[in-house]
Coordinates of C-alpha atoms in Angstrom, one line a residue:
X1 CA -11.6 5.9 -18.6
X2 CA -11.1 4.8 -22.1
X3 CA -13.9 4.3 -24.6
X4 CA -13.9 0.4 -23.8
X5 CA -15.7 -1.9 -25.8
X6 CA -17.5 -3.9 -22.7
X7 CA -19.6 -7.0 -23.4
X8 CA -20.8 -8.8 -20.1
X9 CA -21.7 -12.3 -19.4
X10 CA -23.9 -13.6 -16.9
X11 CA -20.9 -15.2 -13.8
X12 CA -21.7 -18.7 -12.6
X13 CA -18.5 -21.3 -11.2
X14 CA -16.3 -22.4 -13.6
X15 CA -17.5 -19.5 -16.3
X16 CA -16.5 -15.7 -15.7
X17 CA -14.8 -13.7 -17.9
X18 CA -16.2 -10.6 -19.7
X19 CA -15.4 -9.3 -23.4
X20 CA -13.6 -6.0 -22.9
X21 CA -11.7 -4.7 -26.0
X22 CA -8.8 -1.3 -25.4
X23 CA -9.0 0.9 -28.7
X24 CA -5.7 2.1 -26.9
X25 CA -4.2 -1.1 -27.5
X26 CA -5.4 -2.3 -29.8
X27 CA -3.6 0.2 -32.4
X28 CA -0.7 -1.8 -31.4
X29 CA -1.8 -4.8 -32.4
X30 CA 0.5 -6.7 -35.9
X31 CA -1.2 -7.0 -38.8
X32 CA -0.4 -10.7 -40.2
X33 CA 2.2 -9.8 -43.1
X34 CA 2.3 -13.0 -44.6
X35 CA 5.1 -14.7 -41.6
X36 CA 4.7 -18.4 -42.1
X37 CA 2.6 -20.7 -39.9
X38 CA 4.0 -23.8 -38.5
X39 CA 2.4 -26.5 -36.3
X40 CA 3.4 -25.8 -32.9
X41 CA 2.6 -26.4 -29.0
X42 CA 3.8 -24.7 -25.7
X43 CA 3.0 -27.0 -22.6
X44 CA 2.0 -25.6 -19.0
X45 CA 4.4 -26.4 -16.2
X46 CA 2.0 -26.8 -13.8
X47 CA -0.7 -29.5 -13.4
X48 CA -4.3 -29.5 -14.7
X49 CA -6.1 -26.6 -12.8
X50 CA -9.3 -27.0 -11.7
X51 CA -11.3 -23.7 -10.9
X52 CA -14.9 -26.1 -9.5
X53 CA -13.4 -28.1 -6.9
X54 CA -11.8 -26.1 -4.4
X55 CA -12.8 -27.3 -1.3
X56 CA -11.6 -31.5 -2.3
X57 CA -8.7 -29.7 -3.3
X58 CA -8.0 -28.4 0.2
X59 CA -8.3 -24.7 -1.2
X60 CA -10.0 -22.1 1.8
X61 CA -10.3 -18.9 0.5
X62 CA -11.2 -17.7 4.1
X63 CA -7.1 -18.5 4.6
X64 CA -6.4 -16.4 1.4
X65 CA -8.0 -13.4 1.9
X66 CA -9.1 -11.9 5.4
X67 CA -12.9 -11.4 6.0
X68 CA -14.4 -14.0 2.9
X69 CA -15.9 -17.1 3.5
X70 CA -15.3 -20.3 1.5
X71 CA -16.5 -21.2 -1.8
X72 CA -16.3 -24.4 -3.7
X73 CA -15.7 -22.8 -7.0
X74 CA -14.9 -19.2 -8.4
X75 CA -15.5 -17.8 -12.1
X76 CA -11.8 -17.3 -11.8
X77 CA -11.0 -19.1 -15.6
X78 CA -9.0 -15.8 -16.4
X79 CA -6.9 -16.4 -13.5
X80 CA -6.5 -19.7 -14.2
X81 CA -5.8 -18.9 -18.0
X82 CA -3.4 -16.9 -17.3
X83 CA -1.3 -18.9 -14.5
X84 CA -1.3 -21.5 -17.2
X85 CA 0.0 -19.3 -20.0
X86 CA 3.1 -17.3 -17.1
X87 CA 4.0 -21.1 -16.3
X88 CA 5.0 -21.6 -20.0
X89 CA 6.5 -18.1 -20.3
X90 CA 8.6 -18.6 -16.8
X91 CA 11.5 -20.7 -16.4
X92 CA 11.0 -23.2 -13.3
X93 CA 13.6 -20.8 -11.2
X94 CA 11.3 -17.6 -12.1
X95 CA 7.9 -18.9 -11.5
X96 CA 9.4 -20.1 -7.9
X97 CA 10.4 -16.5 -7.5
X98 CA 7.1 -15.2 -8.3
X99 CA 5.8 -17.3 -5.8
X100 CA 4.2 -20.0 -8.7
X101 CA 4.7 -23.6 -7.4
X102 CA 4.5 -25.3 -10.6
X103 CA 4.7 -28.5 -9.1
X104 CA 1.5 -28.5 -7.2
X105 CA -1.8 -28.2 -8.7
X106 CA -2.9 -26.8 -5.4
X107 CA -0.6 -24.0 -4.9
X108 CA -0.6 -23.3 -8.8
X109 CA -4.8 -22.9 -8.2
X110 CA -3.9 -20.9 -5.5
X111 CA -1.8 -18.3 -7.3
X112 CA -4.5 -18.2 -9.8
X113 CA -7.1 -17.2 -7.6
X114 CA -5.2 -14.6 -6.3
X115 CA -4.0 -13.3 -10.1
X116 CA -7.9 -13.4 -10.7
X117 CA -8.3 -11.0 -7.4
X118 CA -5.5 -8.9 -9.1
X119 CA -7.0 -9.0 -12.6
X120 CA -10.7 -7.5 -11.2
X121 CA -8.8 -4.6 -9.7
X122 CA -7.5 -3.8 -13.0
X123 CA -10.7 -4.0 -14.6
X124 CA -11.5 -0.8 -13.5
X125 CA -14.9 -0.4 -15.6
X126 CA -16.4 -3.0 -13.2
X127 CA -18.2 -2.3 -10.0
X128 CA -17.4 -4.8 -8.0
X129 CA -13.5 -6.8 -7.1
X130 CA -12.8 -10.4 -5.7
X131 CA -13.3 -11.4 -3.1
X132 CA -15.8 -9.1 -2.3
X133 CA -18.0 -10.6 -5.1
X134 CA -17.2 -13.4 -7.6
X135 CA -17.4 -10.6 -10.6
X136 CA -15.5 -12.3 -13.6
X137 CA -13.1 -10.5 -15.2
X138 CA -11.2 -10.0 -19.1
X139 CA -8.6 -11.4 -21.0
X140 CA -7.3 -7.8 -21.0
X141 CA -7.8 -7.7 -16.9
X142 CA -5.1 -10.5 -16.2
X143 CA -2.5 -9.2 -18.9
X144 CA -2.7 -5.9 -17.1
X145 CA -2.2 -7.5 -13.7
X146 CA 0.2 -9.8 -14.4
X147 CA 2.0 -6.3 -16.2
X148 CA 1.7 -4.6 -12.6
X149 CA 3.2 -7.7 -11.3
X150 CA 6.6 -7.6 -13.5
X151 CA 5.9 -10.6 -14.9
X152 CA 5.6 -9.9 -18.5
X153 CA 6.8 -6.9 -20.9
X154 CA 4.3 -6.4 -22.9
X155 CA 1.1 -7.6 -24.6
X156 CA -0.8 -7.9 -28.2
X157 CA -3.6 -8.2 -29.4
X158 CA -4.8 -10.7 -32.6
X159 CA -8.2 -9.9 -34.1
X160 CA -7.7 -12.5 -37.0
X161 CA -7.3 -16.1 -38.1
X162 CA -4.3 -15.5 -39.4
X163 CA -2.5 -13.3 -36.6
X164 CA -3.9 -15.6 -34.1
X165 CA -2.3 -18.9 -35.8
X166 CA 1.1 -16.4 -36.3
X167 CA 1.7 -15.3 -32.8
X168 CA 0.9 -19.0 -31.7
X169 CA 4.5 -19.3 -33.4
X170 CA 6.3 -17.4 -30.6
X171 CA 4.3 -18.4 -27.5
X172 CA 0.7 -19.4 -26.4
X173 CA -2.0 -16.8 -26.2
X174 CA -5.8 -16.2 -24.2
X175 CA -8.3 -16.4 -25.7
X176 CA -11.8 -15.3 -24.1
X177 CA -15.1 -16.6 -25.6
X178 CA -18.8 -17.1 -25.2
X179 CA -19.2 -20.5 -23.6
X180 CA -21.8 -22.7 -25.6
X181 CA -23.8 -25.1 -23.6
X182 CA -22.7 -27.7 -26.3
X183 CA -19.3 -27.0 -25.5
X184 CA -19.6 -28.5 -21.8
X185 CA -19.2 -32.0 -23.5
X186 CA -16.6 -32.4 -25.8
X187 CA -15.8 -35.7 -27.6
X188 CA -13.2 -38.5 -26.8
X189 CA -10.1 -36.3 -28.3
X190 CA -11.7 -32.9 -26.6
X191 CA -13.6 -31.1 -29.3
X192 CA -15.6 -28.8 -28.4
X193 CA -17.1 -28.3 -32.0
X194 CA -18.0 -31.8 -32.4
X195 CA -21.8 -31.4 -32.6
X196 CA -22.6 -30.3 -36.3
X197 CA -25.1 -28.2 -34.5
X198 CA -22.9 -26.2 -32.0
X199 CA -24.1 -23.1 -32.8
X200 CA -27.9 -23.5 -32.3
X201 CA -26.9 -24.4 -28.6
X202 CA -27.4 -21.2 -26.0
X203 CA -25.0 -19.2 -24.3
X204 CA -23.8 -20.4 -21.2
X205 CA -21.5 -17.2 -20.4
X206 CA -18.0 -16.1 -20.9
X207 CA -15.0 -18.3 -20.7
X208 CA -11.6 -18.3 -20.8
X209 CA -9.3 -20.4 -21.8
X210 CA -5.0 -20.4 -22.6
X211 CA -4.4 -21.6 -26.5
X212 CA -1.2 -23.5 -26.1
X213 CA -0.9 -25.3 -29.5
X214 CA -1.7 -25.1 -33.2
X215 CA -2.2 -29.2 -33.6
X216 CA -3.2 -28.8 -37.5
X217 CA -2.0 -26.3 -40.2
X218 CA -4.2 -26.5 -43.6
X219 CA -2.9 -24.1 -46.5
X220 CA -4.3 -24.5 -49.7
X221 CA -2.4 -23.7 -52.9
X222 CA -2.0 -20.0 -52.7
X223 CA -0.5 -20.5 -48.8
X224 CA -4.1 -19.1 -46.9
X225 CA -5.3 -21.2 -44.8
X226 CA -7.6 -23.7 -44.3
X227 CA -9.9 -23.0 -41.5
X228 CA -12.4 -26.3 -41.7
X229 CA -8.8 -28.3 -41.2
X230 CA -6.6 -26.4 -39.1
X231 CA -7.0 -27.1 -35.5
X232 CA -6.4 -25.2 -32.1
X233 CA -5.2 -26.7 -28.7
X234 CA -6.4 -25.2 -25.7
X235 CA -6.0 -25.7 -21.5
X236 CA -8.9 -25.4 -19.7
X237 CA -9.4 -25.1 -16.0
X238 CA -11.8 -27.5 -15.2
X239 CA -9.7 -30.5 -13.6
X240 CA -7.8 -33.5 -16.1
X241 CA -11.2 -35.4 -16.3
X242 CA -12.8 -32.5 -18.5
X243 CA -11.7 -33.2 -22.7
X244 CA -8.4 -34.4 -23.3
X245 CA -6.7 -34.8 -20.2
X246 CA -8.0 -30.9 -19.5
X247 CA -7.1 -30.0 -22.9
X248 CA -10.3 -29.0 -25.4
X249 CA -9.8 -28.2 -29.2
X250 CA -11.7 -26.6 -31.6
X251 CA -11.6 -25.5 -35.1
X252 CA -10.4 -22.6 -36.7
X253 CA -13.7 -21.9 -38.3
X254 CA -15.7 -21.9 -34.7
X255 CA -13.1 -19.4 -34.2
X256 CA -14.0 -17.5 -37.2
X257 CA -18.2 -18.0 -36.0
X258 CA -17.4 -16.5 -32.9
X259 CA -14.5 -13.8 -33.8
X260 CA -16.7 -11.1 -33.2
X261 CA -17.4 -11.9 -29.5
X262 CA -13.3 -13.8 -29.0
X263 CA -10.6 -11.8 -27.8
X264 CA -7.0 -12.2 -28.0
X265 CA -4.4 -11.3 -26.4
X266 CA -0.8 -12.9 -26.0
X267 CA 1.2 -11.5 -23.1
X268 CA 5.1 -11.4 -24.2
X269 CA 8.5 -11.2 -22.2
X270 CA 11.7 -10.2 -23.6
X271 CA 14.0 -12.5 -25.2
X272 CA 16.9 -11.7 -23.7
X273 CA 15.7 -11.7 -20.2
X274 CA 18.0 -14.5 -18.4

């Protein structure tokens, strides 16, 4: 096994994912050569998942997998982060044929459970796979199972401000991150970072979450960005009552308070796949 960099959270529903960081991969990650950054936004195809309410949902995870019992909520977010980011990447036609319903949020929660099953396998540092135990898993877990599965080419990683807001130009990316207990109640337009004292707040565990817009781009007169003014659109897994519609934003410079413990990683397909 690789010399991973492995930072674990404490699992709870609705919160699971674990900091795990390749020094394999990430060799292959782009430096940010000065490409310019644009305000843009990549919208799921599929409903608001919800990742806490599975049993209202009409979700049994006894008919999903043989031998488990069922739960009313998984720390499946990676799962669910990544079903949201494959249903921007996939036309309509091609999630249908890798059996994503985009059209139902049940279904689409479905497939993301069972991509969350997938992603623990491939986190093979771990003692423990869904849906023998509700383990958590990486950013880096579900781009290497949904690898496995065909579904996407390849996948990089962005370790700064600047790559991060540069490879939001080509398609949405996941981002993992420590969970504040402050965060749990974002204001009226979904921030996260509202409370001036954010960072005082504990840890609630590891999160994760698809990035699927950059709202606001700051630059100041030498073209570098802004971070206080430059804002980031992500969609959560916690039901469209949570935020903004299911949507949370923060600002680039929480991302900058919390880099060291953030991931990134933007699963890619080829271009001139039809």
């Amino acid at each position: 096994m690789p010399d991973l960099h492995v930072r674990e959270y404490e699992v709870r529903p609705g919160l699971g994912r674990h900091q795990v960081l390749d020094p394999r991969s990430l060799t292959y990650r782009r430096p940010y050569a000065g490409e310019p950054i644009r305000t843009t936004a990549w919208e799921p195809r599929t409903p608001v998942l919800d990742q806490q309410r599975l049993l209202e949902q009409g979700i049994r995870t006894s008919t999903l997998f043989e031998s488990v019992e069922d739960v009313d909520a998984l720390g499946s977010c990676t799962g669910n982060a990544g079903t949201a980011l494959l249903s921007i990447l996939l036309t309509k036609a091609e999630a249908e044929q890798a059996g994503l319903d985009t059209s139902s949020a049940k279904a689409a929660e479905e497939f993301a459970i069972r991509l969350y099953a997938e992603a623990t396998t491939a986190d093979e540092w771990m003692d423990y796979t869904w849906p023998t135990q509700d383990c958590g898993s990486s950013g880096l877990g579900v781009a290497k199972a949904l690898h496995k599965r065909g579904l996407i080419d390849q996948y990089g990683h962005a370790t700064t401000a600047e790559e991060l807001c540069r490879d939001l130009q080509t398609g949405p990316v996941l981002m993992g991150l420590p969970w504040r207990d402050a965060f749990f109640q974002p204001d009226r337009d979904g921030f996260i970072d509202h409370d001036p004292d954010w960072a005082a707040s504990a840890d609630a565990g590891g999160h994760e979450v698809c990035i699927v817009a950059l709202e606001d781009v700051a630059l100041d007169e030498t073209g570098a960005l802004i971070p206080e003014h430059t804002v980031l659109r992500f969609a959560n897994s916690w039901s469209s009552s949570w935020g903004d519609g299911g949507h949370g934003r923060l600002y680039l410079t929480t991302y900058l308070a919390l880099r060291h413990e953030i991931d990134l990683i933007q699963p890619r397909r080829d271009r001139n796949r039809t």
